PDB file of C-alpha atoms (C1' of nucleotides) in Angstrom:
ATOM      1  CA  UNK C   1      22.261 -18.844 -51.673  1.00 45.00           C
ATOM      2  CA  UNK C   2      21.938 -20.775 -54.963  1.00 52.00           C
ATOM      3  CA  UNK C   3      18.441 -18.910 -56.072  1.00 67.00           C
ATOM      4  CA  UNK C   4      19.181 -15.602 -56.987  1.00 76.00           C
ATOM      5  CA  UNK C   5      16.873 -13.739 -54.722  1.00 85.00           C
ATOM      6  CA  UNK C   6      15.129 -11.673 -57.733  1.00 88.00           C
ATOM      7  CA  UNK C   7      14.519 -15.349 -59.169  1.00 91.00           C
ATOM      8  CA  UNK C   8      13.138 -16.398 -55.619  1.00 93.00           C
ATOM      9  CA  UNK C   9      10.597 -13.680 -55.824  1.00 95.00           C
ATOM     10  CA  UNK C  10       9.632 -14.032 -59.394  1.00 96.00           C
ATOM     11  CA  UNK C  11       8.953 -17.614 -58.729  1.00 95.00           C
ATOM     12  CA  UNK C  12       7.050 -16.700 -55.787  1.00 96.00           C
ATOM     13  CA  UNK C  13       4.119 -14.362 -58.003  1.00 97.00           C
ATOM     14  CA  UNK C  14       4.539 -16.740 -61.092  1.00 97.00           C
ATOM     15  CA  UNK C  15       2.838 -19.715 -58.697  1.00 97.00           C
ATOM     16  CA  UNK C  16       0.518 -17.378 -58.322  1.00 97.00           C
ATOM     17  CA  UNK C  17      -0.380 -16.843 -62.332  1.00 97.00           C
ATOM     18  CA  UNK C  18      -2.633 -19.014 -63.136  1.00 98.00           C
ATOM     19  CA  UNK C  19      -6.719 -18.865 -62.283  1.00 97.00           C
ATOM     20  CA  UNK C  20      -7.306 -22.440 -61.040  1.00 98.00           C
ATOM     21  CA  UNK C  21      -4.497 -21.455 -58.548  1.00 98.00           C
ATOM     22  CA  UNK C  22      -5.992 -18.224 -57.102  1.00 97.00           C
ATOM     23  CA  UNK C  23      -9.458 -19.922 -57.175  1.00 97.00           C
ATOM     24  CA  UNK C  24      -7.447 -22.650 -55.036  1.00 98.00           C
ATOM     25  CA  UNK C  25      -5.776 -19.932 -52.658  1.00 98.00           C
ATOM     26  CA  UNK C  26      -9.193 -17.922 -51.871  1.00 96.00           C
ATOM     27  CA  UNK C  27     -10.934 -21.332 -51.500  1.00 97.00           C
ATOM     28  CA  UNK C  28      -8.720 -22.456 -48.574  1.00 98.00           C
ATOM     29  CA  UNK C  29      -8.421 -19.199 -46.654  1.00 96.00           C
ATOM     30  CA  UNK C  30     -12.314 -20.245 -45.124  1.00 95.00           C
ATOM     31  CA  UNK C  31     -10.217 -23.067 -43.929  1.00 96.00           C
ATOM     32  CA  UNK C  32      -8.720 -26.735 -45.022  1.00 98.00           C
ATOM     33  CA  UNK C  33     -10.857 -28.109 -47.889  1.00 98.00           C
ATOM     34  CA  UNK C  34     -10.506 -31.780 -49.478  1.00 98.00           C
ATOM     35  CA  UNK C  35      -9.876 -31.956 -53.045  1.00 98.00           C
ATOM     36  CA  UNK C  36     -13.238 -33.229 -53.483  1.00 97.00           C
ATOM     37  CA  UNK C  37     -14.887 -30.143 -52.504  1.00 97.00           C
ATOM     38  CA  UNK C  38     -12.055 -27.431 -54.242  1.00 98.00           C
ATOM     39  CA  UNK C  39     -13.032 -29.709 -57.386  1.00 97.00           C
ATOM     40  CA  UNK C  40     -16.621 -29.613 -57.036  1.00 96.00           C
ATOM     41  CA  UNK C  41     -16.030 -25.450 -56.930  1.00 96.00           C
ATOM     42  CA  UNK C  42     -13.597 -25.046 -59.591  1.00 95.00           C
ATOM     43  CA  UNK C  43     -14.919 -27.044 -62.789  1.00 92.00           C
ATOM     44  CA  UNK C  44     -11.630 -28.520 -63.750  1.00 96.00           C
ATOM     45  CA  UNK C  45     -10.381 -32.055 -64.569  1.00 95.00           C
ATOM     46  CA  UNK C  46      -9.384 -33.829 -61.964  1.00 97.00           C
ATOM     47  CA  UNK C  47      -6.205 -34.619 -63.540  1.00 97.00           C
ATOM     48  CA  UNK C  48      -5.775 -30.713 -64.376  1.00 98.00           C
ATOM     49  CA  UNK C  49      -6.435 -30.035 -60.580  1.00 98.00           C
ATOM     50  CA  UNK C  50      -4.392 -32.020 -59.169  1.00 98.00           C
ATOM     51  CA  UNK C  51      -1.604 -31.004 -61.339  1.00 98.00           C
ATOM     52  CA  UNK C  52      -1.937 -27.301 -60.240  1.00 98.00           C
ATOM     53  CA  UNK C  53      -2.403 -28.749 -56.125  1.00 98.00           C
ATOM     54  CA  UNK C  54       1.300 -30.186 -56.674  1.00 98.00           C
ATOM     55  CA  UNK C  55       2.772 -26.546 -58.829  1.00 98.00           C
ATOM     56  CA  UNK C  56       1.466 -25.016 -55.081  1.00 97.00           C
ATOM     57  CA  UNK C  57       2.627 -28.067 -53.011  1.00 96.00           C
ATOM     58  CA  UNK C  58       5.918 -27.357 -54.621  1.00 95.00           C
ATOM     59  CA  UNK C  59       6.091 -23.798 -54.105  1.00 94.00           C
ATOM     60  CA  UNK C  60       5.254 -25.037 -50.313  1.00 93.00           C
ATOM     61  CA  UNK C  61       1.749 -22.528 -50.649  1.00 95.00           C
ATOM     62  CA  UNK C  62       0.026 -25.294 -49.329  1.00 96.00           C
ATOM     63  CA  UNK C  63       0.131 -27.996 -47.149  1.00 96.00           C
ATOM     64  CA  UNK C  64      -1.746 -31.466 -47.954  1.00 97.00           C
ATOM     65  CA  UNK C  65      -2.476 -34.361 -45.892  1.00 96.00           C
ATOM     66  CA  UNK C  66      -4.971 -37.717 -46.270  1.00 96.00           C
ATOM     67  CA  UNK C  67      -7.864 -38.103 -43.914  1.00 95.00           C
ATOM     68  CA  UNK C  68      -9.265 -40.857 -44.561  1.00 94.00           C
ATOM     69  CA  UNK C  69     -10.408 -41.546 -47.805  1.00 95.00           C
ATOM     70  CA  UNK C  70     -10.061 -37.710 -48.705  1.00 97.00           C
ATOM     71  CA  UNK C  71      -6.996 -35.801 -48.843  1.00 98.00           C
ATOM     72  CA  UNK C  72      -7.159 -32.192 -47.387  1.00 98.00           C
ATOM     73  CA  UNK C  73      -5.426 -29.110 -48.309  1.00 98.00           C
ATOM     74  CA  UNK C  74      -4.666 -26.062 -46.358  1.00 98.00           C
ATOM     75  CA  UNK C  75      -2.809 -22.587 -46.740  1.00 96.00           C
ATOM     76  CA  UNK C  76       0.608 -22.882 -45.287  1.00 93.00           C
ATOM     77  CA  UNK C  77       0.315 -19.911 -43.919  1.00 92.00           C
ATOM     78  CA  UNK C  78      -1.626 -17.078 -43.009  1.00 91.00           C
ATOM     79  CA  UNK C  79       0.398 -14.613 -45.037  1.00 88.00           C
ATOM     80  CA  UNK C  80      -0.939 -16.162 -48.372  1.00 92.00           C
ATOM     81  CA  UNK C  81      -4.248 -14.313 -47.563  1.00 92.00           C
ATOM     82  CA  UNK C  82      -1.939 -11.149 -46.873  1.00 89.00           C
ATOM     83  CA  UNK C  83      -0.863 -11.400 -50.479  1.00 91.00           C
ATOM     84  CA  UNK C  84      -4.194 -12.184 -51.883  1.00 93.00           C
ATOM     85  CA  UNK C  85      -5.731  -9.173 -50.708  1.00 92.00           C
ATOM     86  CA  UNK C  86      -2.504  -6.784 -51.895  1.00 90.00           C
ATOM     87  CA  UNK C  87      -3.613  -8.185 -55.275  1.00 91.00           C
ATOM     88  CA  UNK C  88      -6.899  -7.452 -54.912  1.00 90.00           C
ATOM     89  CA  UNK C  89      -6.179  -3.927 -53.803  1.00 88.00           C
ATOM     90  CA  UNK C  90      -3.665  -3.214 -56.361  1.00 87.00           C
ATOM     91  CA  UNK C  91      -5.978  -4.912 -59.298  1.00 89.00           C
ATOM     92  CA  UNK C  92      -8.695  -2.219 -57.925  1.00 86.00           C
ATOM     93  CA  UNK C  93      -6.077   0.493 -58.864  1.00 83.00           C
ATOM     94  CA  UNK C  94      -4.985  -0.257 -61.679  1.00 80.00           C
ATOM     95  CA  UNK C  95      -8.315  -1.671 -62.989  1.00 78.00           C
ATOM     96  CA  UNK C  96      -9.947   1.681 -62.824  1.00 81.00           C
ATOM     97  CA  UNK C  97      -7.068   3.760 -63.738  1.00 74.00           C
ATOM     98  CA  UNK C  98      -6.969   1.697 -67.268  1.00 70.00           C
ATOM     99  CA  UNK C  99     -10.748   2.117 -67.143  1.00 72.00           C
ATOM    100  CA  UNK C 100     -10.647   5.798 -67.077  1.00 70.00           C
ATOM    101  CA  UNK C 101      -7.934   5.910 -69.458  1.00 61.00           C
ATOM    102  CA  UNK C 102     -10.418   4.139 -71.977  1.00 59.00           C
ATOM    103  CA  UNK C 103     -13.382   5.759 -71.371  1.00 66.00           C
ATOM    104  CA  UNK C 104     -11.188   9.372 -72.362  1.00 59.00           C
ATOM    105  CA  UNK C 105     -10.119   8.050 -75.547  1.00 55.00           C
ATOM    106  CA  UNK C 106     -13.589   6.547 -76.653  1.00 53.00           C
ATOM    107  CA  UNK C 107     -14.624   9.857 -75.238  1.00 61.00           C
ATOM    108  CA  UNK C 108     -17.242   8.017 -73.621  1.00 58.00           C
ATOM    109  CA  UNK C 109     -19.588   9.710 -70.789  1.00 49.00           C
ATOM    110  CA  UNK C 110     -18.758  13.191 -72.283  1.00 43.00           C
ATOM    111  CA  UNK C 111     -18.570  15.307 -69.342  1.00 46.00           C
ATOM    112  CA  UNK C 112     -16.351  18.483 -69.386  1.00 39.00           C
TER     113      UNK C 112
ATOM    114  CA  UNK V   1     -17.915  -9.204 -67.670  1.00 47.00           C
ATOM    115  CA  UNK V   2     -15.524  -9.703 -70.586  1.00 53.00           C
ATOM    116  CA  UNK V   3     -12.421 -10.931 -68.198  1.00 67.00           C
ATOM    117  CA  UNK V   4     -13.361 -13.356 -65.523  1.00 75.00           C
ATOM    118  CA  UNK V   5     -11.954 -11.771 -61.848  1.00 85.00           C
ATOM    119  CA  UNK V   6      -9.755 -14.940 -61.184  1.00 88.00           C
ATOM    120  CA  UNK V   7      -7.949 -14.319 -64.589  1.00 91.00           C
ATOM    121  CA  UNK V   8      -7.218 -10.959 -64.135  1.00 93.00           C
ATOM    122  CA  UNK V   9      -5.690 -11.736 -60.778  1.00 94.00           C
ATOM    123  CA  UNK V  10      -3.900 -14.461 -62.589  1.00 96.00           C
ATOM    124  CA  UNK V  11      -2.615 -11.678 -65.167  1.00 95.00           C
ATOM    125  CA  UNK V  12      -1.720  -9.632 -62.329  1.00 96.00           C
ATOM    126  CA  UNK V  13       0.483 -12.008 -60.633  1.00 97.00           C
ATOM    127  CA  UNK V  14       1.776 -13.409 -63.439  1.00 97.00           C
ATOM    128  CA  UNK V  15       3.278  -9.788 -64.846  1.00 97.00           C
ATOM    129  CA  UNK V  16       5.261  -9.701 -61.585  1.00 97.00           C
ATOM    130  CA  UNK V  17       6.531 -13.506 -62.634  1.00 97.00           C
ATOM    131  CA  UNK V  18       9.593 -12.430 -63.798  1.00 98.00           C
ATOM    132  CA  UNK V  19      12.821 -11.570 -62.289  1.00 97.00           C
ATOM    133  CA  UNK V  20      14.040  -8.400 -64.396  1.00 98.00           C
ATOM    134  CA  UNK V  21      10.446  -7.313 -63.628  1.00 98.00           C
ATOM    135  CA  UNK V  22      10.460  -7.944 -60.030  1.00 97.00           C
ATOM    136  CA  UNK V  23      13.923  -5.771 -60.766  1.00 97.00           C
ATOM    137  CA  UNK V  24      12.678  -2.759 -62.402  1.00 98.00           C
ATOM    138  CA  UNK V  25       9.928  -2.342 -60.149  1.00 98.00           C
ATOM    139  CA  UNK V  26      11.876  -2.545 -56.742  1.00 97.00           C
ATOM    140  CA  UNK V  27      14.049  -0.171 -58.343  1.00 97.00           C
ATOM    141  CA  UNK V  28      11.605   2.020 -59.126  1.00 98.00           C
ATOM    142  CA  UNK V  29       9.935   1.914 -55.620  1.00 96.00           C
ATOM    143  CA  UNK V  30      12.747   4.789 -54.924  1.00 96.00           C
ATOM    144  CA  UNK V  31      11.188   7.203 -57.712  1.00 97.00           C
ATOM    145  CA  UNK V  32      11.189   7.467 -61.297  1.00 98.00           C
ATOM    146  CA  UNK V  33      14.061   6.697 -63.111  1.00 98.00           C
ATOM    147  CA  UNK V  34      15.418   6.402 -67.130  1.00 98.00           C
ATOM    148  CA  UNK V  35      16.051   3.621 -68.593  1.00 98.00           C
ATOM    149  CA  UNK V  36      19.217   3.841 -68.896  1.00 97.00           C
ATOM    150  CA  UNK V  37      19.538   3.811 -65.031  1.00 97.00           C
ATOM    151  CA  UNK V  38      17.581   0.458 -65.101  1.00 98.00           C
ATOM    152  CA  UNK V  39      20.342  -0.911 -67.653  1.00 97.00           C
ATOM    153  CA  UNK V  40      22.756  -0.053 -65.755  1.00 96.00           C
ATOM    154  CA  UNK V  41      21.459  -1.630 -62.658  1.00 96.00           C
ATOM    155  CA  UNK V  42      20.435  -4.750 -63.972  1.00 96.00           C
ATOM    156  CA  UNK V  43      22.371  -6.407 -66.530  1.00 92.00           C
ATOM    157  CA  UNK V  44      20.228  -7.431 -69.288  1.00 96.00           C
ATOM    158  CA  UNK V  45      20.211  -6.728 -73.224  1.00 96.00           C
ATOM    159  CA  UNK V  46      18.607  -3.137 -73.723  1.00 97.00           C
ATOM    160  CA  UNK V  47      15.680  -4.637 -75.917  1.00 97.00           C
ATOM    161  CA  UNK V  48      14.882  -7.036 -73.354  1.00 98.00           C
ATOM    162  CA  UNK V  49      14.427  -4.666 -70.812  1.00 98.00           C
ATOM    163  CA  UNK V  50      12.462  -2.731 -72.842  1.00 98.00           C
ATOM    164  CA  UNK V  51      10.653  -5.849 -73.800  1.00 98.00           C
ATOM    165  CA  UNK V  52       9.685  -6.354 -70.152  1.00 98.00           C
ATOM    166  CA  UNK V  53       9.158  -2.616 -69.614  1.00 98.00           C
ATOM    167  CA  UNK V  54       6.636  -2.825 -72.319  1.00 98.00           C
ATOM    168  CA  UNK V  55       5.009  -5.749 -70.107  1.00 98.00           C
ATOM    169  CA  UNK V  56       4.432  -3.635 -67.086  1.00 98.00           C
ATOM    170  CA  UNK V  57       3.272  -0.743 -69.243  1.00 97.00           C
ATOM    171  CA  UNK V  58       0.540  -2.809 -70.663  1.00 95.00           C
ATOM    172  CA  UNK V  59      -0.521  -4.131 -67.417  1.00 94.00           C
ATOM    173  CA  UNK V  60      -1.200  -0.613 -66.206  1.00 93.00           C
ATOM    174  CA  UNK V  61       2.012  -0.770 -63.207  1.00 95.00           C
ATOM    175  CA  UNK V  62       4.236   1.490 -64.426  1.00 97.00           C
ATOM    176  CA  UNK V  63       3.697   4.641 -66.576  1.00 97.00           C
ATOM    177  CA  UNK V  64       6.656   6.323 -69.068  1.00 97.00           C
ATOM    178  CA  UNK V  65       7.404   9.885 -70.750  1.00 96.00           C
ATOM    179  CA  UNK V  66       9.844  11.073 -72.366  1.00 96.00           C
ATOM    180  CA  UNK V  67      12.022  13.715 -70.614  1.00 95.00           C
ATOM    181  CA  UNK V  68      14.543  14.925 -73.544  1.00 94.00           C
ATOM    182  CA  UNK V  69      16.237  12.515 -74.330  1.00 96.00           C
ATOM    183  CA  UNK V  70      15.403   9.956 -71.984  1.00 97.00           C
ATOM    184  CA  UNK V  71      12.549   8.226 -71.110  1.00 98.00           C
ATOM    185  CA  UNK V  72      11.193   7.829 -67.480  1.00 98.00           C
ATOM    186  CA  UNK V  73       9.720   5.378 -65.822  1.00 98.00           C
ATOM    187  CA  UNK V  74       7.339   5.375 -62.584  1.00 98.00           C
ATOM    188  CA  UNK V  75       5.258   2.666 -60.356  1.00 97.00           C
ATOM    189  CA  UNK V  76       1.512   4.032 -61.834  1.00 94.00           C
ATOM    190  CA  UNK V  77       0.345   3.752 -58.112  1.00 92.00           C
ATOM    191  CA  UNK V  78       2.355   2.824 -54.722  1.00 91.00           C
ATOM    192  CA  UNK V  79       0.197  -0.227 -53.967  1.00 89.00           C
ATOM    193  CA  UNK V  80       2.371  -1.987 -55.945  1.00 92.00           C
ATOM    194  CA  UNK V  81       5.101  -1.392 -53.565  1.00 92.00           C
ATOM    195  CA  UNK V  82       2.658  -3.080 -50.729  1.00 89.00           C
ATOM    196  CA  UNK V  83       2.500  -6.036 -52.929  1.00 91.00           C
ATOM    197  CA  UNK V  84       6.110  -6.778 -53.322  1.00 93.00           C
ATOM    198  CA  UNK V  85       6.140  -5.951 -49.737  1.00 92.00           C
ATOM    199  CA  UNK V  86       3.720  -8.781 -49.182  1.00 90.00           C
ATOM    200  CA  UNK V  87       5.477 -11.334 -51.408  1.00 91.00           C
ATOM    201  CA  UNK V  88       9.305 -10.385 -49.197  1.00 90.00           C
ATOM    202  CA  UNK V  89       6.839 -11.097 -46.451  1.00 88.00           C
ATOM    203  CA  UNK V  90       5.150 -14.520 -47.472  1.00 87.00           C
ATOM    204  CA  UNK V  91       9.150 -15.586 -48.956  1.00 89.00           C
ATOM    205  CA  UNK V  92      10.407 -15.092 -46.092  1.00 86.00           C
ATOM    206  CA  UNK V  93       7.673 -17.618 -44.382  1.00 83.00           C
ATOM    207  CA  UNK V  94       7.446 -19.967 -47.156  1.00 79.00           C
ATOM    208  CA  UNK V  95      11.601 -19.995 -47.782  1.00 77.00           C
ATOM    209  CA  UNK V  96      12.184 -21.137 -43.930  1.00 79.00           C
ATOM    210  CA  UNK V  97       9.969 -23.655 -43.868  1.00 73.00           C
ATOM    211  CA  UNK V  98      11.218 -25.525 -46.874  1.00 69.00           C
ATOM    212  CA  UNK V  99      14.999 -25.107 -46.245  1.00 70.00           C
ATOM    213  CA  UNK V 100      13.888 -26.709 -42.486  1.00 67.00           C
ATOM    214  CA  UNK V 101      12.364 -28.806 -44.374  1.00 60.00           C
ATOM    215  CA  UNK V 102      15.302 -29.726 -47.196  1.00 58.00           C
ATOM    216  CA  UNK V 103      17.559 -29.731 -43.516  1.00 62.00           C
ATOM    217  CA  UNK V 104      15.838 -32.803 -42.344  1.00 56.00           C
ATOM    218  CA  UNK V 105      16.155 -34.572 -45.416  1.00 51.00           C
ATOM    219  CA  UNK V 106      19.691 -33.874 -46.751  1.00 45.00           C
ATOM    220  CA  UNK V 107      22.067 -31.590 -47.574  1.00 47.00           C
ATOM    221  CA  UNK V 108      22.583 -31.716 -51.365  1.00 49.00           C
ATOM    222  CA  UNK V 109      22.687 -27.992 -53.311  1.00 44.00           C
ATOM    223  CA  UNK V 110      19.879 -28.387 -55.846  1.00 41.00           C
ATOM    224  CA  UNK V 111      19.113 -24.633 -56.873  1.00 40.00           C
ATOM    225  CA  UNK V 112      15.885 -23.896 -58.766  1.00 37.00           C
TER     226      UNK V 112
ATOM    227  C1'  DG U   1      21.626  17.458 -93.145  1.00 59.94           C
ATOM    228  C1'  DA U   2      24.434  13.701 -90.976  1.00 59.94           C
ATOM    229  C1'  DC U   3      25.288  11.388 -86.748  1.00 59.94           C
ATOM    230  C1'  DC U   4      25.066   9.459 -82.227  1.00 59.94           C
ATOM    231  C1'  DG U   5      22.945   8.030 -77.961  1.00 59.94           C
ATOM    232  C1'  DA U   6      18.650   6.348 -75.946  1.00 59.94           C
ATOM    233  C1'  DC U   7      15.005   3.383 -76.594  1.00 59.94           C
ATOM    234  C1'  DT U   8      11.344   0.591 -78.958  1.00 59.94           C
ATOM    235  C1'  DT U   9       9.507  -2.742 -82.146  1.00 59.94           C
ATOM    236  C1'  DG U  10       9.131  -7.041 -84.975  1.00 59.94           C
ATOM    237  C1'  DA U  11      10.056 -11.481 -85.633  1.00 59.94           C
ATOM    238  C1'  DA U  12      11.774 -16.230 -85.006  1.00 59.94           C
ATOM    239  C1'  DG U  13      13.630 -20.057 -82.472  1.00 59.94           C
ATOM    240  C1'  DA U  14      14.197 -21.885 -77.743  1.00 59.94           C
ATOM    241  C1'  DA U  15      12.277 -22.819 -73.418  1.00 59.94           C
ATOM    242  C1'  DT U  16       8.563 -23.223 -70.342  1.00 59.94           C
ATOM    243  C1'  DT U  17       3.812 -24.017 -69.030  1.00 59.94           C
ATOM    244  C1'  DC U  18      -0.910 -25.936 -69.735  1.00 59.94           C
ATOM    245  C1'  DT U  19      -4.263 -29.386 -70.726  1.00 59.94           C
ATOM    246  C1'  DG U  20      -6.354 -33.799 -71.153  1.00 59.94           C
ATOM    247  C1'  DC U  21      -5.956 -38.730 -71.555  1.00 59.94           C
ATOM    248  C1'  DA U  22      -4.558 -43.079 -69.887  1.00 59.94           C
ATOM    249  C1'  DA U  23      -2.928 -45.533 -66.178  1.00 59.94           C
ATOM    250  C1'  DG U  24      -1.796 -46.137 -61.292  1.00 59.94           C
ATOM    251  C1'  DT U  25      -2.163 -45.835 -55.898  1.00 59.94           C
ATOM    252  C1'  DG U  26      -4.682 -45.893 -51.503  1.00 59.94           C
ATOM    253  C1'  DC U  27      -8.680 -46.451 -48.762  1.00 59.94           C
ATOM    254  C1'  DT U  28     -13.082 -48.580 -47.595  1.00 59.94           C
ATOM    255  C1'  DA U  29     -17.154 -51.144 -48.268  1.00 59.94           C
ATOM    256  C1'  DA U  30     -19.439 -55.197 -49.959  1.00 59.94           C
TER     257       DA U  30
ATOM    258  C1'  DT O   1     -11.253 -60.160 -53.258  1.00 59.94           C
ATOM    259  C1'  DT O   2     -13.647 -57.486 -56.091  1.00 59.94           C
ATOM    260  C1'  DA O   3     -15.393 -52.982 -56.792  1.00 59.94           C
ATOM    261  C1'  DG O   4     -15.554 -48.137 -56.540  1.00 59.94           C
ATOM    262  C1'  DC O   5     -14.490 -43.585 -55.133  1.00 59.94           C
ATOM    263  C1'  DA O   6     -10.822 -40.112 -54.394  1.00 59.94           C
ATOM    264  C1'  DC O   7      -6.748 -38.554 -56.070  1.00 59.94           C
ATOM    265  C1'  DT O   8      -2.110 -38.522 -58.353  1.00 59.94           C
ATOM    266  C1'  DT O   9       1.300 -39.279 -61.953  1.00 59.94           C
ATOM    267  C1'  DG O  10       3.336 -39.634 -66.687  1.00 59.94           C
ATOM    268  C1'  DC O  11       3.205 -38.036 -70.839  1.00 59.94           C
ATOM    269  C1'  DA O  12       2.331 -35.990 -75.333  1.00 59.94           C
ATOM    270  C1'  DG O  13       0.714 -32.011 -78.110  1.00 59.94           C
ATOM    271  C1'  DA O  14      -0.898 -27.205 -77.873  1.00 59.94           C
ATOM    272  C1'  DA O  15      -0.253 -22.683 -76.250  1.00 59.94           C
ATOM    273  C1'  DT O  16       2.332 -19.170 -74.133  1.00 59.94           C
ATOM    274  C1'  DT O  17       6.452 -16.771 -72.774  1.00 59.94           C
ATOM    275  C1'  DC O  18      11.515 -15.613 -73.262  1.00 59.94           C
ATOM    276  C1'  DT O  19      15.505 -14.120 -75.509  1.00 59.94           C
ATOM    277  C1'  DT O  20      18.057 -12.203 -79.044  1.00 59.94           C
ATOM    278  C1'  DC O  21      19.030 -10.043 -83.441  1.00 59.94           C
ATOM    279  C1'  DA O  22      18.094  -6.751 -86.824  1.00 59.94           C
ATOM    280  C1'  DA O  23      15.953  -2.690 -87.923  1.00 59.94           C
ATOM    281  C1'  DG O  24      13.487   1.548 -86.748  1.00 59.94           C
ATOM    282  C1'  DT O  25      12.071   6.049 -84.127  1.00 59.94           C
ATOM    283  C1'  DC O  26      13.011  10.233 -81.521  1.00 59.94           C
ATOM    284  C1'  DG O  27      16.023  14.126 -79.728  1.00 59.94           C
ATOM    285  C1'  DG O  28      19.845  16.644 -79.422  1.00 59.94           C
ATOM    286  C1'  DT O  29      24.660  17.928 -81.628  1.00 59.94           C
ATOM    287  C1'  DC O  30      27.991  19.012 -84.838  1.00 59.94           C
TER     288       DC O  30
END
DNA sequence: GACCGACTTGAAGAATTCTGCAAGTGCTAA
DNA sequence: TTAGCACTTGCAGAATTCTTCAAGTCGGTC
C-alpha cells in the first residue's frame, strides 16, 4: 500500500472540489454525454474543460472513449451518483443548520 | 442566490479534501472527543490540527465547546458519517479498477 | 498572582491548483 | 489535400491552500 489510505480518501473528495467537476458528475448520471454537449451546458473554455475531464479521468471518475468525430464520457460507475446525492443530503443539513444559526444572531423573523 | 449550488457542493467536497480532515472526522464518527485525543491519534503539529479543526467548524461539520479544560469536538449531524461511508464505498470501486488496470500495464510502485 | 497544560490565532513562505492562451492531434467532408 | 470541427496538451501567471513558527487566550493549580 504506497497511498496512505487517509490520503486515498482525501484525494477521492478533493476531485470532487471544484464546480465544473460536479456540474460534469450530475451531467453524466442521465447517461454518456460527448464533450460537445457537457460544454455547451457548462460555459467553460474548452481548454478549461478539458483540463478538468482529464483531473476526473485521472481519478478514474470517468471513463472516455471517441465515437466518431466526438469523444464521449461516462460515470465509471454507478456509485458516483451514490456520493453525489450524500452531498446533496448532507449540504441540506448543514445548509439550514448555518441558516438558522444566522437568522438567531441577526435576530431576524423575531418569533419567541 | 448569493452562492451558486454547484459551488457550495464544490466547498463541501473540497473541506473533506484533506487527509487530517478525513482523520478527525472518522474519528469522531465514534462520539465527541477533545482535542487532545485527536493529537494523540493523529500525528500532526497541534496548530495544524487546530488549523484544520477550524476548517470543519466553518463549514458547519463539526461543532466545539469547551468542557473545563478541554475542548470537544462533535460531527454537527450524522449524515456526514453516510458521506464518508459513500466515498469507502465509491474507493473501493474506483481503487480496483485502476490497480487492474496499472496490473495490465506494469508493475512499477509509483505512489501518489 | 504566577504558572502550566490545552488550544487557537496570525502571518509568511512553500506547495498545489486554476485559468486561459497558443499550439497540436484526429476525424470527416469537400 | 485543404479545411474545419471537436478535443487535448503544454505552459505560464494568478489564486488558493498548506504548514509551521511565534504569540496569545482560557481554565485550573499551586
Amino acid at each position: 500500500m504506497s497511498v496512505p489510505l487517509y490520503q486515498a480518501k482525501a484525494e477521492l473528495f478533493r476531485t470532487l472540489g471544484h464546480p465544473v467537476r460536479i456540474r460534469v458528475l450530475e451531467l453524466l448520471q442521465d447517461g454518456p454525454k460527448p464533450v460537445r454537449d457537457l460544454l455547451a451546458a457548462i460555459d467553460v473554455e474548452a481548454s478549461n474543460l478539458s483540463q478538468q475531464l482529464a483531473v476526473l479521468r485521472r481519478a478514474g471518475m470517468v471513463t472516455s472513449h471517441r465515437d466518431g468525430p466526438l469523444v464521449m464520457y461516462a460515470l465509471s460507475t454507478p456509485d458516483v451518483a451514490d456520493l453525489l446525492a450524500a452531498g446533496r443530503r448532507i449540504l441540506g443539513a448543514v445548509l439550514t443548520d448555518r441558516d438558522a444559526l444566522l437568522d438567531e444572531l441577526r435576530g431576524t423573523g423575531g418569533d419567541r
